[in-house]
Each structure stands twice: as C-alpha cells, then as structure tokens.
Amino acid sequence: MALDEGGNPWWARTRWPVLASSVLSAVFIVRSSYVSVDGRSFTLFDDAMVSMRYARNLADGNGLVYNAGKPAVEGFTNLLWTLWMAVLHLVPVPVRFVPLLVSLSGAGLLLAGIALTGVLGRRLAPDEPLVRAIAMWAVAGYYPLVYWTLRGLEPGLIAVLLAAAVLLAWRIRDGAPGESSMRGGLLLGGVLSAGVLTRIDFAVLAAVLFAWLLWPGAASEGRRATMVALGVVALALVAQTAFRLWYYGELVPNTYNLKVAGISLATRLDRGSRAFGALVASELAIALALAGIALVCRRSARALLLAVLVLATVAYSVFVGGDAWEYLEYANRYLAPVVPLLLVLAALGVVQVAAFARSRQVLALVGLSALVVVAAAVNARIDTDSRFNLRVASLLSQLDHAHWVAGLSAAALLLAAALGGRTSHNRVLVVGPLVAALVLAMSLPAWIEWGRDAGHLVHRNADEAREGLAVRAAATGNPSIAVVAAGNIPYWSTLPTVDLLGKNDPVIARGPSRRNFDPGHSKWNYRYSICHLRPAAVLQLFEPSPSEIRMIKGCGYEQVIGNAYVRRGQTGFDGQLLSRAIFGVR
C-alpha cells in the first residue's frame, strides 16, 4: 500500500473524497432524470416538489402560497430552502430544468459539508490527520444524506449550517485570539438563524450549542459572544413567528398540526423509539460503537458536544414519532444532517482502535465484527412493514438481503484485520479495513437499492411529473384537481389542487387520525375534500373504503380509471381524454 511521508495511505489525501462526491452526485442526478414530452427533464422527491410549488408561485408574483388566489396555508417546513427555490425559478431556463438547479445546489452543499467535516476532524484531533480523511470519506459515501439532499430536500443545507455552527462555537469557547465577542456572536447568530429559518426544529440544536457555550468554564469573552448570538437567534424566531401570524394566521406551520395535533405523546414515542431502534440495527450500530470508543478514550468537551447534538436530534426524532419513510431502513430527514458529527467521532474511534495494544485491538475488532453480524440478523427479524404501516414487502426483502451482504462483508474485513498479525504498517492495515467496514455497514444496502432503481420513488416521481403534464394538456381552462401526492402532479399541472392528506389544508390537518400513526399519512376526510370542496377531477385516493367509494359516487363523481374520478357536469375535463392521459402514464 502506497504511504505518504506521514505513513498514511493515498486515500488520506482530502481531495479524493471531494472528487468522489462530485462524480457520485453527477451520476446520481443523471440517473434520476427522465424523458418527458419536452425532452430530458428533472424532478424531485414529492415533498420537495410541494416546496417547489410554493416557490414557483412566489417567483410568479402570486405569493408564498400553494394555490394562487386562495387563502395562504403554510404547508412547508423549510422556509429558507423554499426561498432559495424561488430564486432558482427566476433563472432563465426551461421549467423542466429548475429541479436540476435544485439538485446541483444540493451537490454543492454536499461538497461543502464534506469539507467542513474535514475541518471538524482536524480541529477535534489535530494530532491525528487520519481522522479528517476517514470522516470525509464516510460522509461522502453516506447514502441517506446524498439521497435526501440530491432529491431536493434541505438536509444538506442543515448539515452545512450545523457543522459551521459547531466550528464557530468551538472557536468562541476557546476564546480565539483576535476574535471580538461581537463579531463571533454575530457570525454564530447568523448561522444559527439560517438554521432555524430553514427548519424550525433546528432550534433544538441551537439550544444545545448555547447550553454548551454557557456551561461553567467559558471565558467572559465567549459568554458575551454567546449572548450576542442568542439575541440574534431570538430576533430571527420572533420575526419568523410574526410573519407566520401575519401571513398565514397561525403560530405553527400547518404540517405541525398535521403530524402532531391529536396524536398522543405515547403514540409518537412508541413509533419514534421503534424507528430509531430499527435504524441502529440497519445502519448505525458500528458508528455508535466506534463513537463510544472515541468518547471513552479521548474525553474532551468538543467530542462531548458532538455526541450531545446527535443525542438531542435522536430525542427530537423519537418525540415527533419519526418520519413517514422509516421503512427505508436508513436515516430519516431529521437524523441524516447530524450523522456527519457522529462519523467524526467514529473516525476518531477508528484511529483509537488502531492505536490499541495488539491484544486489545484484536478484541475490539472481533467485537465489532460480531456487532455488525448481530445487527444484520436483528434487522432481518424486524417486521418493518407492519411496524410502520406501509406495504413494501418486496423492498424489505431486498433490503434484508443487502444488509446481510453488508454485515458479512464488514465482518470479514474486521476479522481479516484482527487476524492479520503485526507488521511494520499494522496501523494502516487496521485503519483501512475499519473504514471500509464502517462505510459498507452504514451505506452499502442503500447503494445496492440505488443501483437497482436509481433511488427510492425516483421512477414514481417521474411518472407523477408526466401525469401532471398530461392532465394539464387534457384540461380546459383551469379546473381543480384532488391528489394524494401533493408535489409533482400539482407542480407540473399548475392546476388548483385539493390536498387530500392535508399538508396544505388546515381542516384536514386538525382533523382526527384515520389509521395507525404514520406522519403525514394518517388524516383524510373525503366528505370534506371531495363532496364539499368539489374538485373537477379526483386523480388519486388514499386507502379508500367501499363506503367511501360509494359516498364519492353519490356526490356526483364518475370513475374514469382506477381511483380517478370526474365530477358530473364539470367542464374542465373530458372524461375520456382524462382517462387516456392518465392511462398513458400509469
């Protein structure tokens, strides 16, 4: 193995993970494109396209609303990211390329996040340059962060803001020479304010950082900087709340009511804790073990801050009941942005294991190999389908197989390192297998899934985009539609839309849950949404019962194909044209 002058392998040079991430992002984005009637086109995850609809309306001068000309409802939870999407809609490119601009923005954020992860590793362990390289490689290959970010959601931005905030907090706590309390406080306050304006739950992480900065032992200059930052963040929160009250007439986003209101704490904690337990088995076991080794071997306030930030995010995810996509068996949109912090600790753990005396080192490697195999076995035993109320049996079967492949591969690498004996380059021969085992155990199953189908729901999102375009072409005038997936079809059709699952409808959001708790997918009311609001066409239904079908037909709707209906007497759609348009896509 080629080593540099410091005895480190070639891959320890930090430019390689940045280059790898660039190539990976390019391939990912190209694979997620599709062909529409207009040629090569791009789209995003359906939730991201909800934000895109708000952004498009804002860029077109219709306000930050879901339906132009209708009462404003805050059906998004990523204000700053949505505003950035609005800026991208002003770029003079065809609309089918605007999602590409969003994905490219995400690719840039991934690169920034990898670079900041390297800085975190260097600052945490300045005497161990391998920590920086290991952390950067682990983040570059970490599929959940890549997927959520390149599919148009905000985790990449959150990860960058969090890493920057941690670095600023370390600098303030250490009393960096030449750093004024006002300048340091304004910088930290600006970064944290951007975080809470991106997602309001970033306030949980901001609170942890403030508590750490104000903990006894901080210099007076650091305390003054912290109070300045606290004032900036408080002002941002007050301004955002005032805007929400003025513009939307609510104290909290509509999505909060949809996912939390009427759902008991016990129900949320039950689902959230089971979701996190499943995530540990499927992805995080080895990273948590290595991070634990790092915390035990190198007790430092900086390492403790990283650990507490991760734990605080876990607590929040459990508190809200997890996300709707827990069946994917990789980190949800709340957890993915903080995993880079965990990976920095895990990278330090790798170096610590490599520095152990040989007998202790062998014991650690054998224990880690057993851990990844046990985690794969536990994951295969978890009935994710019934636990999270989603019908994805074939996907789960594929994932279980992939987790076995990842677990056994990681175990083989660790055992090889344990049995390899001591050589002149023993440290490198331990670090290499450990890094490979970490990356494989955490991300290989998801990358295998990506290799099969370009990413979860990518093809479905493309079909929804095609359907939106087809429905627009089949429409006369500006008739309203009703959908379950409230992003791609409404965005590409541009038609007024009834959101049947309530993300953009406060009546549904405040209504009762209709099924076992599944965030954002538990509430609907067809009597209100269809029989009262009277959309011209219903394009999708969510788990309709026979009685609900009879009710919909009794309200004057005729079936055109599958769960698609048109209202008798409406003039916006010809039933046969609509049927052909939908059939041509589905």
PDB file of C-alpha atoms in Angstrom, residues 19 25 32 60 86 132 161 223 266 271-272 286 302 378 385 406 443 540 542:
ATOM      1  CA  LEU A  19     -13.690  14.315  -6.090  1.00  0.00           C
ATOM      2  CA  SER A  25     -23.560  13.417  -7.373  1.00  0.00           C
ATOM      3  CA  SER A  32     -32.792  10.444 -11.683  1.00  0.00           C
ATOM      4  CA  ASP A  60     -44.523  34.312 -10.420  1.00  0.00           C
ATOM      5  CA  ALA A  86     -37.951  30.691  -5.601  1.00  0.00           C
ATOM      6  CA  ARG A 132     -10.112  14.113   8.973  1.00  0.00           C
ATOM      7  CA  LEU A 161     -25.122  25.053   8.846  1.00  0.00           C
ATOM      8  CA  ARG A 223     -20.071  34.368  27.174  1.00  0.00           C
ATOM      9  CA  ALA A 266     -47.266   7.877  23.912  1.00  0.00           C
ATOM     10  CA  ARG A 271     -43.297   4.738  16.875  1.00  0.00           C
ATOM     11  CA  GLY A 272     -40.282   7.033  17.144  1.00  0.00           C
ATOM     12  CA  ILE A 286     -20.916   0.254  14.104  1.00  0.00           C
ATOM     13  CA  ARG A 302     -15.551  19.137  21.891  1.00  0.00           C
ATOM     14  CA  VAL A 378     -31.710  -8.259  14.214  1.00  0.00           C
ATOM     15  CA  ASP A 385     -43.805  -3.396   7.156  1.00  0.00           C
ATOM     16  CA  ALA A 406     -23.067  -5.528   4.061  1.00  0.00           C
ATOM     17  CA  SER A 443     -24.482   2.657   3.321  1.00  0.00           C
ATOM     18  CA  GLN A 540     -55.794   9.720  -6.582  1.00  0.00           C
ATOM     19  CA  PHE A 542     -55.607   7.045  -0.269  1.00  0.00           C
TER      20      PHE A 542
END
